[in-house]
mmCIF file of C-alpha atoms and ligand atoms in Angstrom:
data_model
loop_
_atom_site.group_PDB
_atom_site.id
_atom_site.type_symbol
_atom_site.label_atom_id
_atom_site.label_comp_id
_atom_site.label_asym_id
_atom_site.label_seq_id
_atom_site.Cartn_x
_atom_site.Cartn_y
_atom_site.Cartn_z
ATOM 1 C CA MET Q 1 -12.262 -16.690 16.775
ATOM 2 C CA TYR Q 2 -10.300 -13.448 16.508
ATOM 3 C CA SER Q 3 -8.362 -14.604 13.407
ATOM 4 C CA TYR Q 4 -9.143 -17.350 10.894
ATOM 5 C CA LEU Q 5 -5.500 -17.578 9.760
ATOM 6 C CA ALA Q 6 -4.884 -21.176 8.669
ATOM 7 C CA GLY Q 7 -1.359 -21.149 7.243
ATOM 8 C CA LEU Q 8 0.914 -19.742 4.564
ATOM 9 C CA ARG Q 9 1.034 -20.506 0.837
ATOM 10 C CA CYS Q 10 3.788 -19.718 -1.648
ATOM 11 C CA SER Q 11 2.659 -17.227 -4.296
ATOM 12 C CA ARG Q 12 4.679 -19.039 -6.968
ATOM 13 C CA CYS Q 13 5.137 -22.765 -6.220
ATOM 14 C CA GLU Q 14 2.031 -23.222 -4.015
ATOM 15 C CA SER Q 15 4.025 -24.897 -1.191
ATOM 16 C CA ARG Q 16 2.234 -24.748 2.151
ATOM 17 C CA PHE Q 17 3.736 -23.799 5.516
ATOM 18 C CA PRO Q 18 2.351 -23.502 9.031
ATOM 19 C CA ALA Q 19 2.003 -19.880 10.162
ATOM 20 C CA ASP Q 20 2.897 -20.351 13.814
ATOM 21 C CA VAL Q 21 6.621 -19.605 13.434
ATOM 22 C CA VAL Q 22 8.524 -16.661 11.911
ATOM 23 C CA ARG Q 23 8.909 -17.017 8.150
ATOM 24 C CA GLY Q 24 10.393 -14.929 5.365
ATOM 25 C CA LEU Q 25 10.297 -16.006 1.731
ATOM 26 C CA CYS Q 26 9.422 -19.480 0.426
ATOM 27 C CA THR Q 27 12.345 -21.826 -0.155
ATOM 28 C CA CYS Q 28 11.842 -21.050 -3.895
ATOM 29 C CA GLY Q 29 12.473 -17.338 -3.206
ATOM 30 C CA ALA Q 30 8.921 -16.086 -3.783
ATOM 31 C CA PRO Q 31 6.704 -14.222 -1.289
ATOM 32 C CA LEU Q 32 4.458 -16.196 1.082
ATOM 33 C CA LEU Q 33 0.775 -15.317 1.390
ATOM 34 C CA ALA Q 34 -1.496 -15.728 4.423
ATOM 35 C CA VAL Q 35 -4.298 -18.250 3.961
ATOM 36 C CA TYR Q 36 -7.529 -18.131 5.979
ATOM 37 C CA ASP Q 37 -10.169 -20.756 6.716
ATOM 38 C CA LEU Q 38 -12.764 -18.923 4.635
ATOM 39 C CA GLN Q 39 -15.192 -21.831 4.596
ATOM 40 C CA ARG Q 40 -15.386 -21.799 8.383
ATOM 41 C CA LEU Q 41 -15.590 -17.996 8.535
ATOM 42 C CA ALA Q 42 -18.442 -17.978 5.996
ATOM 43 C CA ALA Q 43 -20.288 -20.537 8.121
ATOM 44 C CA GLU Q 44 -19.717 -18.729 11.421
ATOM 45 C CA SER Q 45 -20.052 -15.051 10.515
ATOM 46 C CA SER Q 46 -21.152 -12.498 7.928
ATOM 47 C CA ARG Q 47 -20.024 -9.078 6.744
ATOM 48 C CA ASP Q 48 -22.653 -7.530 9.011
ATOM 49 C CA ALA Q 49 -20.423 -8.489 11.958
ATOM 50 C CA PHE Q 50 -18.129 -5.581 11.029
ATOM 51 C CA THR Q 51 -20.874 -3.002 11.507
ATOM 52 C CA GLY Q 52 -20.622 -1.084 14.752
ATOM 53 C CA ARG Q 53 -17.086 -2.163 15.541
ATOM 54 C CA VAL Q 54 -14.215 0.239 16.248
ATOM 55 C CA PRO Q 55 -13.664 2.458 13.157
ATOM 56 C CA SER Q 56 -10.168 1.173 12.397
ATOM 57 C CA MET Q 57 -8.816 -1.528 10.108
ATOM 58 C CA TRP Q 58 -8.877 -3.956 13.043
ATOM 59 C CA ARG Q 59 -12.657 -4.230 12.604
ATOM 60 C CA TYR Q 60 -11.731 -6.869 9.976
ATOM 61 C CA HIS Q 61 -9.686 -8.915 12.463
ATOM 62 C CA GLU Q 62 -11.094 -12.283 11.322
ATOM 63 C CA LEU Q 63 -9.281 -11.698 8.011
ATOM 64 C CA LEU Q 64 -6.058 -10.475 9.627
ATOM 65 C CA PRO Q 65 -3.257 -12.737 10.915
ATOM 66 C CA VAL Q 66 -2.949 -11.543 14.537
ATOM 67 C CA SER Q 67 -4.342 -14.275 16.772
ATOM 68 C CA THR Q 68 -5.599 -12.273 19.762
ATOM 69 C CA GLU Q 69 -6.736 -8.722 20.378
ATOM 70 C CA SER Q 70 -4.105 -8.328 23.101
ATOM 71 C CA SER Q 71 -1.348 -8.770 20.474
ATOM 72 C CA VAL Q 72 -2.549 -5.833 18.364
ATOM 73 C CA VAL Q 73 -0.079 -2.929 18.170
ATOM 74 C CA THR Q 74 -2.154 0.027 17.055
ATOM 75 C CA LEU Q 75 -2.068 3.800 16.718
ATOM 76 C CA GLY Q 76 -5.645 3.959 15.414
ATOM 77 C CA GLU Q 77 -4.909 3.233 11.751
ATOM 78 C CA GLY Q 78 -7.545 2.694 9.115
ATOM 79 C CA MET Q 79 -11.090 3.676 8.172
ATOM 80 C CA THR Q 80 -9.778 6.605 6.173
ATOM 81 C CA PRO Q 81 -12.295 8.770 4.306
ATOM 82 C CA LEU Q 82 -13.598 8.066 0.814
ATOM 83 C CA ILE Q 83 -14.026 11.565 -0.588
ATOM 84 C CA PRO Q 84 -15.961 12.539 -3.748
ATOM 85 C CA MET Q 85 -13.918 14.653 -6.179
ATOM 86 C CA PRO Q 86 -16.725 16.282 -8.198
ATOM 87 C CA ARG Q 87 -14.751 19.103 -9.795
ATOM 88 C CA ILE Q 88 -11.878 17.048 -11.149
ATOM 89 C CA GLY Q 89 -14.345 14.290 -12.009
ATOM 90 C CA ALA Q 90 -16.398 16.707 -14.113
ATOM 91 C CA ARG Q 91 -13.314 18.066 -15.853
ATOM 92 C CA VAL Q 92 -11.966 14.644 -16.887
ATOM 93 C CA GLY Q 93 -15.384 13.127 -17.693
ATOM 94 C CA VAL Q 94 -15.506 10.744 -14.708
ATOM 95 C CA PRO Q 95 -18.247 12.279 -12.540
ATOM 96 C CA ARG Q 96 -18.238 9.436 -10.002
ATOM 97 C CA LEU Q 97 -14.612 9.919 -9.002
ATOM 98 C CA LEU Q 98 -13.681 9.155 -5.381
ATOM 99 C CA LEU Q 99 -10.448 9.588 -3.426
ATOM 100 C CA LYS Q 100 -9.493 7.070 -0.736
ATOM 101 C CA ASP Q 101 -7.390 9.428 1.351
ATOM 102 C CA GLU Q 102 -4.652 7.649 3.284
ATOM 103 C CA GLY Q 103 -3.082 10.978 4.242
ATOM 104 C CA THR Q 104 -5.112 11.030 7.457
ATOM 105 C CA ILE Q 105 -3.606 7.847 8.882
ATOM 106 C CA PRO Q 106 -0.923 7.614 11.666
ATOM 107 C CA THR Q 107 2.560 8.391 10.212
ATOM 108 C CA GLY Q 108 0.787 10.129 7.296
ATOM 109 C CA THR Q 109 0.923 7.308 4.746
ATOM 110 C CA PHE Q 110 -0.770 3.981 3.999
ATOM 111 C CA LYS Q 111 2.456 2.292 5.105
ATOM 112 C CA ALA Q 112 0.991 2.392 8.636
ATOM 113 C CA ARG Q 113 -1.438 -0.406 7.738
ATOM 114 C CA GLY Q 114 1.317 -2.810 6.760
ATOM 115 C CA ALA Q 115 3.491 -1.760 9.686
ATOM 116 C CA ALA Q 116 0.700 -2.225 12.241
ATOM 117 C CA VAL Q 117 -0.083 -5.761 11.109
ATOM 118 C CA GLY Q 118 3.529 -6.710 10.356
ATOM 119 C CA ILE Q 119 4.825 -5.497 13.719
ATOM 120 C CA SER Q 120 1.876 -6.951 15.667
ATOM 121 C CA ARG Q 121 2.385 -10.367 14.127
ATOM 122 C CA ALA Q 122 6.200 -10.259 14.401
ATOM 123 C CA ALA Q 123 6.004 -9.394 18.098
ATOM 124 C CA GLU Q 124 3.365 -12.081 18.644
ATOM 125 C CA LEU Q 125 5.721 -14.664 17.111
ATOM 126 C CA GLY Q 126 8.615 -13.566 19.335
ATOM 127 C CA VAL Q 127 10.612 -11.328 16.980
ATOM 128 C CA THR Q 128 12.656 -8.744 18.921
ATOM 129 C CA GLY Q 129 14.108 -6.675 16.060
ATOM 130 C CA ILE Q 130 13.328 -5.858 12.434
ATOM 131 C CA ALA Q 131 15.377 -4.542 9.501
ATOM 132 C CA MET Q 132 14.220 -3.159 6.170
ATOM 133 C CA SER Q 133 15.008 -1.200 3.042
ATOM 134 C CA SER Q 134 12.578 1.592 2.268
ATOM 135 C CA ASN Q 135 11.987 4.623 0.072
ATOM 136 C CA GLY Q 136 11.291 6.505 3.306
ATOM 137 C CA ASN Q 137 7.650 6.291 4.319
ATOM 138 C CA ALA Q 138 7.607 2.569 5.087
ATOM 139 C CA GLY Q 139 10.806 2.936 7.094
ATOM 140 C CA ALA Q 140 9.262 5.746 9.133
ATOM 141 C CA ALA Q 141 6.078 3.757 9.775
ATOM 142 C CA TRP Q 142 7.834 0.519 10.719
ATOM 143 C CA ALA Q 143 10.334 2.337 12.974
ATOM 144 C CA LEU Q 144 7.499 4.008 14.867
ATOM 145 C CA TYR Q 145 5.369 0.872 15.217
ATOM 146 C CA ALA Q 146 8.488 -1.068 16.251
ATOM 147 C CA ALA Q 147 9.066 1.541 18.960
ATOM 148 C CA ARG Q 148 5.477 1.122 20.150
ATOM 149 C CA ALA Q 149 5.942 -2.645 20.334
ATOM 150 C CA GLY Q 150 9.367 -2.429 22.003
ATOM 151 C CA LEU Q 151 11.228 -3.929 19.015
ATOM 152 C CA THR Q 152 14.521 -2.649 17.623
ATOM 153 C CA ALA Q 153 14.545 -1.388 14.020
ATOM 154 C CA LEU Q 154 17.246 -0.972 11.372
ATOM 155 C CA ILE Q 155 16.220 1.099 8.351
ATOM 156 C CA ALA Q 156 18.209 1.745 5.144
ATOM 157 C CA MET Q 157 16.883 4.309 2.665
ATOM 158 C CA PRO Q 158 18.254 6.166 -0.360
ATOM 159 C CA VAL Q 159 19.981 9.431 0.580
ATOM 160 C CA THR Q 160 17.585 11.047 -1.903
ATOM 161 C CA ALA Q 161 14.467 9.874 0.036
ATOM 162 C CA PRO Q 162 12.205 12.552 1.586
ATOM 163 C CA VAL Q 163 14.136 14.164 4.457
ATOM 164 C CA ILE Q 164 11.204 14.074 6.896
ATOM 165 C CA CYS Q 165 11.326 10.257 6.903
ATOM 166 C CA ARG Q 166 14.869 10.361 8.273
ATOM 167 C CA GLY Q 167 13.630 12.502 11.130
ATOM 168 C CA GLU Q 168 10.802 10.100 11.916
ATOM 169 C CA VAL Q 169 13.120 7.073 11.931
ATOM 170 C CA THR Q 170 15.614 8.875 14.164
ATOM 171 C CA ALA Q 171 12.896 10.115 16.504
ATOM 172 C CA ALA Q 172 11.663 6.531 16.822
ATOM 173 C CA GLY Q 173 15.115 5.565 18.103
ATOM 174 C CA ALA Q 174 15.841 3.277 15.158
ATOM 175 C CA GLU Q 175 19.189 2.628 13.487
ATOM 176 C CA LEU Q 176 19.180 4.628 10.226
ATOM 177 C CA TYR Q 177 21.443 4.267 7.191
ATOM 178 C CA LEU Q 178 21.391 6.501 4.106
ATOM 179 C CA VAL Q 179 22.517 4.839 0.893
ATOM 180 C CA ARG Q 180 23.973 6.334 -2.282
ATOM 181 C CA GLY Q 181 21.720 4.274 -4.525
ATOM 182 C CA HIS Q 182 18.109 3.153 -5.034
ATOM 183 C CA ILE Q 183 15.875 0.932 -2.883
ATOM 184 C CA GLY Q 184 17.276 -2.221 -4.518
ATOM 185 C CA ASP Q 185 20.762 -1.230 -3.368
ATOM 186 C CA CYS Q 186 19.403 -0.623 0.152
ATOM 187 C CA GLY Q 187 17.797 -4.067 0.103
ATOM 188 C CA ARG Q 188 21.056 -5.839 -0.665
ATOM 189 C CA LEU Q 189 22.780 -4.065 2.265
ATOM 190 C CA VAL Q 190 19.931 -4.963 4.646
ATOM 191 C CA THR Q 191 19.834 -8.629 3.608
ATOM 192 C CA ALA Q 192 23.588 -8.885 4.213
ATOM 193 C CA ALA Q 193 23.267 -7.166 7.609
ATOM 194 C CA VAL Q 194 20.464 -9.505 8.724
ATOM 195 C CA ALA Q 195 22.495 -12.554 7.658
ATOM 196 C CA SER Q 196 25.605 -11.438 9.512
ATOM 197 C CA ARG Q 197 23.931 -10.182 12.697
ATOM 198 C CA GLY Q 198 21.246 -12.814 13.219
ATOM 199 C CA GLY Q 199 18.351 -12.439 15.649
ATOM 200 C CA ILE Q 200 16.488 -9.853 13.578
ATOM 201 C CA GLN Q 201 13.840 -10.331 10.916
ATOM 202 C CA GLU Q 202 14.020 -8.757 7.467
ATOM 203 C CA VAL Q 203 10.694 -7.098 6.734
ATOM 204 C CA SER Q 204 11.404 -5.370 3.392
ATOM 205 C CA THR Q 205 8.540 -5.384 0.866
ATOM 206 C CA LEU Q 206 6.987 -8.886 0.598
ATOM 207 C CA LYS Q 207 9.953 -10.498 2.394
ATOM 208 C CA GLU Q 208 7.543 -11.435 5.180
ATOM 209 C CA PRO Q 209 3.877 -12.391 4.672
ATOM 210 C CA TYR Q 210 1.982 -9.982 6.924
ATOM 211 C CA ARG Q 211 2.552 -6.421 5.662
ATOM 212 C CA LEU Q 212 0.344 -7.346 2.715
ATOM 213 C CA GLU Q 213 -2.473 -8.277 5.105
ATOM 214 C CA GLY Q 214 -2.529 -4.751 6.503
ATOM 215 C CA LYS Q 215 -2.631 -3.191 3.032
ATOM 216 C CA LYS Q 216 -5.497 -5.517 2.167
ATOM 217 C CA THR Q 217 -7.804 -3.660 4.531
ATOM 218 C CA MET Q 218 -7.993 -0.696 2.133
ATOM 219 C CA ALA Q 219 -10.202 -2.815 -0.123
ATOM 220 C CA PHE Q 220 -12.398 -3.958 2.781
ATOM 221 C CA GLU Q 221 -12.923 -0.319 3.739
ATOM 222 C CA ILE Q 222 -13.654 0.872 0.194
ATOM 223 C CA LEU Q 223 -16.319 -1.807 -0.232
ATOM 224 C CA GLU Q 224 -17.874 -1.282 3.183
ATOM 225 C CA GLN Q 225 -17.917 2.506 2.574
ATOM 226 C CA LEU Q 226 -19.739 1.869 -0.721
ATOM 227 C CA GLY Q 227 -22.359 -0.260 1.045
ATOM 228 C CA TRP Q 228 -20.666 -3.478 -0.155
ATOM 229 C CA SER Q 229 -21.110 -2.521 -3.791
ATOM 230 C CA MET Q 230 -18.010 -2.702 -5.923
ATOM 231 C CA PRO Q 231 -16.435 0.258 -7.699
ATOM 232 C CA ASP Q 232 -15.689 -0.297 -11.388
ATOM 233 C CA VAL Q 233 -12.063 0.785 -11.171
ATOM 234 C CA ILE Q 234 -9.441 1.174 -8.411
ATOM 235 C CA VAL Q 235 -6.357 3.214 -9.341
ATOM 236 C CA CYS Q 236 -3.200 2.621 -7.280
ATOM 237 C CA PRO Q 237 0.226 4.243 -7.333
ATOM 238 C CA THR Q 238 2.579 1.262 -7.705
ATOM 239 C CA GLY Q 239 6.158 0.816 -6.556
ATOM 240 C CA GLY Q 240 6.669 -2.436 -4.652
ATOM 241 C CA GLY Q 241 3.084 -3.303 -5.570
ATOM 242 C CA VAL Q 242 1.765 -4.236 -2.134
ATOM 243 C CA GLY Q 243 -1.260 -1.954 -2.574
ATOM 244 C CA VAL Q 244 -2.465 -3.610 -5.777
ATOM 245 C CA ILE Q 245 -1.602 -7.122 -4.593
ATOM 246 C CA GLY Q 246 -3.304 -6.571 -1.238
ATOM 247 C CA ILE Q 247 -6.455 -5.101 -2.783
ATOM 248 C CA HIS Q 248 -6.696 -8.022 -5.219
ATOM 249 C CA LYS Q 249 -6.221 -10.545 -2.395
ATOM 250 C CA ALA Q 250 -8.906 -8.847 -0.295
ATOM 251 C CA LEU Q 251 -11.401 -8.822 -3.169
ATOM 252 C CA ARG Q 252 -10.830 -12.503 -3.871
ATOM 253 C CA GLU Q 253 -11.262 -13.384 -0.187
ATOM 254 C CA LEU Q 254 -14.557 -11.481 -0.014
ATOM 255 C CA ALA Q 255 -15.755 -13.146 -3.228
ATOM 256 C CA GLU Q 256 -14.815 -16.596 -1.914
ATOM 257 C CA LEU Q 257 -16.690 -15.841 1.307
ATOM 258 C CA GLY Q 258 -19.720 -14.984 -0.812
ATOM 259 C CA TRP Q 259 -19.825 -11.511 0.762
ATOM 260 C CA ILE Q 260 -19.517 -9.739 -2.627
ATOM 261 C CA SER Q 261 -20.606 -10.818 -6.085
ATOM 262 C CA GLY Q 262 -20.091 -9.744 -9.684
ATOM 263 C CA PRO Q 263 -16.956 -8.839 -11.609
ATOM 264 C CA LEU Q 264 -14.086 -7.475 -9.535
ATOM 265 C CA PRO Q 265 -13.043 -3.830 -10.033
ATOM 266 C CA ARG Q 266 -10.490 -3.281 -12.790
ATOM 267 C CA LEU Q 267 -7.198 -2.655 -10.988
ATOM 268 C CA VAL Q 268 -4.885 -0.028 -12.432
ATOM 269 C CA ALA Q 269 -1.198 0.177 -11.480
ATOM 270 C CA VAL Q 270 0.236 3.686 -11.892
ATOM 271 C CA GLN Q 271 3.939 4.392 -12.248
ATOM 272 C CA SER Q 272 6.146 7.299 -13.325
ATOM 273 C CA THR Q 273 7.632 7.515 -16.808
ATOM 274 C CA GLY Q 274 10.995 7.753 -14.976
ATOM 275 C CA CYS Q 275 10.493 4.300 -13.411
ATOM 276 C CA ALA Q 276 7.868 2.148 -15.134
ATOM 277 C CA PRO Q 277 8.912 -1.522 -15.099
ATOM 278 C CA ILE Q 278 5.365 -2.818 -14.456
ATOM 279 C CA VAL Q 279 3.889 -0.622 -17.201
ATOM 280 C CA HIS Q 280 6.562 -1.768 -19.641
ATOM 281 C CA ALA Q 281 5.829 -5.415 -18.810
ATOM 282 C CA PHE Q 282 2.063 -4.841 -19.131
ATOM 283 C CA GLU Q 283 2.443 -3.187 -22.533
ATOM 284 C CA HIS Q 284 4.386 -6.238 -23.720
ATOM 285 C CA GLY Q 285 1.965 -8.756 -22.206
ATOM 286 C CA ALA Q 286 4.722 -10.050 -19.924
ATOM 287 C CA SER Q 287 4.114 -11.866 -16.638
ATOM 288 C CA GLU Q 288 7.181 -10.341 -14.929
ATOM 289 C CA SER Q 289 9.077 -7.064 -15.187
ATOM 290 C CA THR Q 290 12.721 -6.427 -15.974
ATOM 291 C CA ALA Q 291 14.782 -4.092 -13.804
ATOM 292 C CA TRP Q 292 14.371 -0.443 -14.831
ATOM 293 C CA PRO Q 293 17.738 1.228 -15.475
ATOM 294 C CA ASP Q 294 18.422 4.594 -13.782
ATOM 295 C CA PRO Q 295 15.063 4.936 -11.962
ATOM 296 C CA HIS Q 296 14.052 8.480 -11.029
ATOM 297 C CA THR Q 297 10.839 10.318 -10.122
ATOM 298 C CA ILE Q 298 9.690 12.982 -7.678
ATOM 299 C CA ALA Q 299 6.978 10.497 -6.628
ATOM 300 C CA PHE Q 300 9.618 8.820 -4.539
ATOM 301 C CA GLY Q 301 7.473 6.068 -3.050
ATOM 302 C CA ILE Q 302 7.037 4.478 -6.476
ATOM 303 C CA ASN Q 303 10.708 4.656 -7.439
ATOM 304 C CA VAL Q 304 11.174 0.866 -7.415
ATOM 305 C CA PRO Q 305 13.166 -0.516 -10.387
ATOM 306 C CA LYS Q 306 12.257 -4.187 -9.834
ATOM 307 C CA ALA Q 307 9.581 -5.350 -7.405
ATOM 308 C CA LEU Q 308 9.802 -8.807 -5.799
ATOM 309 C CA GLY Q 309 6.046 -9.151 -6.305
ATOM 310 C CA ASP Q 310 5.934 -7.788 -9.870
ATOM 311 C CA PHE Q 311 4.315 -11.003 -11.155
ATOM 312 C CA LEU Q 312 1.551 -10.671 -8.556
ATOM 313 C CA VAL Q 313 0.854 -7.059 -9.574
ATOM 314 C CA LEU Q 314 0.667 -8.056 -13.239
ATOM 315 C CA ASP Q 315 -1.563 -11.011 -12.383
ATOM 316 C CA ALA Q 316 -3.942 -8.682 -10.488
ATOM 317 C CA VAL Q 317 -4.053 -6.275 -13.430
ATOM 318 C CA TYR Q 318 -4.613 -8.984 -16.070
ATOM 319 C CA ALA Q 319 -7.107 -10.979 -13.982
ATOM 320 C CA THR Q 320 -9.353 -7.969 -13.394
ATOM 321 C CA GLY Q 321 -9.151 -6.532 -16.921
ATOM 322 C CA GLY Q 322 -7.267 -3.530 -15.568
ATOM 323 C CA SER Q 323 -4.183 -1.794 -16.894
ATOM 324 C CA ALA Q 324 -0.855 -0.203 -16.043
ATOM 325 C CA VAL Q 325 -0.212 3.441 -16.863
ATOM 326 C CA ALA Q 326 2.830 5.730 -16.601
ATOM 327 C CA VAL Q 327 2.558 9.489 -16.090
ATOM 328 C CA THR Q 328 5.240 12.186 -16.108
ATOM 329 C CA ASP Q 329 6.426 13.996 -12.992
ATOM 330 C CA ALA Q 330 4.963 17.210 -14.438
ATOM 331 C CA GLU Q 331 1.547 15.538 -14.708
ATOM 332 C CA SER Q 332 1.805 14.220 -11.130
ATOM 333 C CA LEU Q 333 2.693 17.654 -9.763
ATOM 334 C CA ALA Q 334 -0.070 19.346 -11.760
ATOM 335 C CA ALA Q 335 -2.615 16.817 -10.447
ATOM 336 C CA GLN Q 336 -1.341 17.298 -6.892
ATOM 337 C CA ARG Q 337 -1.904 21.070 -7.220
ATOM 338 C CA GLU Q 338 -5.310 20.604 -8.853
ATOM 339 C CA VAL Q 339 -6.549 18.322 -6.057
ATOM 340 C CA ALA Q 340 -5.438 20.874 -3.438
ATOM 341 C CA SER Q 341 -6.841 23.929 -5.224
ATOM 342 C CA THR Q 342 -10.147 22.448 -6.427
ATOM 343 C CA GLU Q 343 -10.956 19.715 -3.908
ATOM 344 C CA GLY Q 344 -9.152 21.035 -0.814
ATOM 345 C CA THR Q 345 -6.926 18.059 -0.122
ATOM 346 C CA ALA Q 346 -3.125 18.262 -0.117
ATOM 347 C CA ILE Q 347 -2.162 14.820 -1.413
ATOM 348 C CA CYS Q 348 1.261 13.231 -1.920
ATOM 349 C CA PRO Q 349 2.939 13.117 -5.363
ATOM 350 C CA GLU Q 350 2.251 9.379 -5.666
ATOM 351 C CA GLY Q 351 -1.447 10.165 -5.205
ATOM 352 C CA GLY Q 352 -0.993 12.932 -7.773
ATOM 353 C CA ALA Q 353 0.323 10.344 -10.231
ATOM 354 C CA ALA Q 354 -2.799 8.223 -9.684
ATOM 355 C CA VAL Q 355 -5.128 11.203 -10.199
ATOM 356 C CA ALA Q 356 -3.219 12.128 -13.372
ATOM 357 C CA ALA Q 357 -3.632 8.567 -14.613
ATOM 358 C CA VAL Q 358 -7.430 8.921 -14.445
ATOM 359 C CA SER Q 359 -7.221 11.674 -17.097
ATOM 360 C CA THR Q 360 -5.040 9.454 -19.268
ATOM 361 C CA LEU Q 361 -7.406 6.491 -18.928
ATOM 362 C CA ALA Q 362 -10.480 8.642 -19.636
ATOM 363 C CA GLU Q 363 -8.821 10.031 -22.779
ATOM 364 C CA ARG Q 364 -8.061 6.488 -23.920
ATOM 365 C CA GLY Q 365 -11.639 5.399 -23.243
ATOM 366 C CA ALA Q 366 -10.478 2.889 -20.627
ATOM 367 C CA ILE Q 367 -12.676 4.645 -18.040
ATOM 368 C CA GLY Q 368 -16.211 5.710 -18.921
ATOM 369 C CA ALA Q 369 -18.588 8.370 -17.619
ATOM 370 C CA ASP Q 370 -20.654 5.729 -15.810
ATOM 371 C CA ASP Q 371 -17.740 4.153 -13.949
ATOM 372 C CA VAL Q 372 -17.323 4.499 -10.200
ATOM 373 C CA VAL Q 373 -13.594 5.135 -9.918
ATOM 374 C CA VAL Q 374 -11.634 5.056 -6.651
ATOM 375 C CA VAL Q 375 -8.197 6.687 -6.668
ATOM 376 C CA LEU Q 376 -5.835 5.808 -3.889
ATOM 377 C CA ASN Q 377 -3.955 8.704 -2.318
ATOM 378 C CA THR Q 378 -1.237 6.889 -0.420
ATOM 379 C CA GLY Q 379 -0.115 9.715 1.830
ATOM 380 C CA ALA Q 380 -0.275 13.288 3.060
ATOM 381 C CA GLY Q 381 1.125 16.074 0.896
ATOM 382 C CA ILE Q 382 2.811 17.574 3.954
ATOM 383 C CA LYS Q 383 5.280 14.676 4.013
ATOM 384 C CA TYR Q 384 6.836 16.258 0.904
ATOM 385 C CA PRO Q 385 7.309 19.929 1.896
ATOM 386 C CA GLU Q 386 10.172 20.239 -0.598
ATOM 387 C CA LEU Q 387 7.684 19.774 -3.453
ATOM 388 C CA MET Q 388 5.373 22.550 -2.297
ATOM 389 C CA ASP Q 389 5.627 26.061 -3.692
ATOM 390 C CA THR Q 390 6.267 28.342 -0.718
ATOM 391 C CA ALA Q 391 7.088 31.569 -2.585
ATOM 392 C CA ALA Q 392 5.196 34.647 -1.339
ATOM 393 C CA PRO Q 393 5.861 38.405 -1.041
ATOM 394 C CA LEU Q 394 7.703 39.284 2.191
ATOM 395 C CA LEU Q 395 6.271 42.365 3.878
ATOM 396 C CA SER Q 396 7.267 44.689 6.694
ATOM 397 C CA PRO Q 397 4.663 45.929 9.198
ATOM 398 C CA GLY Q 398 4.387 49.332 7.444
ATOM 399 C CA ASP Q 399 3.762 47.849 3.960
ATOM 400 C CA ARG Q 400 0.346 47.630 2.296
ATOM 401 C CA ILE Q 401 -1.261 44.511 0.773
HETATM 402 ZN ZN1 LIG P 1 7.639 -21.323 -3.390
#
């Protein structure tokens, strides 16, 4: 079987739904999660089946929701490199520090994983148009994958979102709206538009079940790249939380299959001090966050004042003995520069926030010198040219250097 998808389950009330028709949220308002027949998969296959397959995230197709290979809409996403960062690791006292670099993926950010699976499954189920709110990168990815699949796309993003994402959405032929407000304000406009227009599916963060399945593959790749041994810690920039939630779901599926054993990696959610609802909730032992007033950070992808799946992020953090950490924009930018100048990789500011958080955790003793630590860089630094220092002396041909 290409996919072992068996249905959908509500993440809050546990209600079950068949997965063969288009669905958004549960009737209780919570996100739906894809459920697989893991017992049957464990009986019929093993993790060795992945070896030798195409080096993309579709090598894990049994644990993805698309029912046939012919329904896959792909631009070659996945199997991004896991790069050692020895110099920064030595400086912060975490010598086994690794970077999962999502900057090399189509559209330049990890949003491509969710878009590829979400669009493939939507098209397979007969959806002809999608609409979403986005902080920019997800909108760009979904608009481009929608174009590849022949679906229409409506994207609303804050007017303060990275300018390049507007260009990508427009180039993809999608309908673009810029909003004077944050991603929550965009979401309300999109939900109203979908209700009044009809015939299009809302695919904003966790409002459909399949984006999460694409994000999940990051954990499959990390484990396969480590020879199916588990890292001790995985550090994720966290806005809407799909990265952390997806990684946790993937780890639990692999454990239930019996394909990994031992304690799961401690999952760390990283936010900015200018928008840290998950961190605030974690520090108070809460199971949900409260909306963050006046959210702002240069790490724009994590500028989410209230995530629909906040309780799932917090559950992942608590269940794995992880934590939630906020860093300043100055720390994120400094880490971004340090990764480029010492390790040779131009990462995005969200990735910079995650690298900065490793220093914080090491100082607190939450990460030790023996830990294998994977930091997720969610996108390419070149998607944020406005954050890069471009000052240099301007010469004429007769000048000397
Ligand atoms: Zn429910």
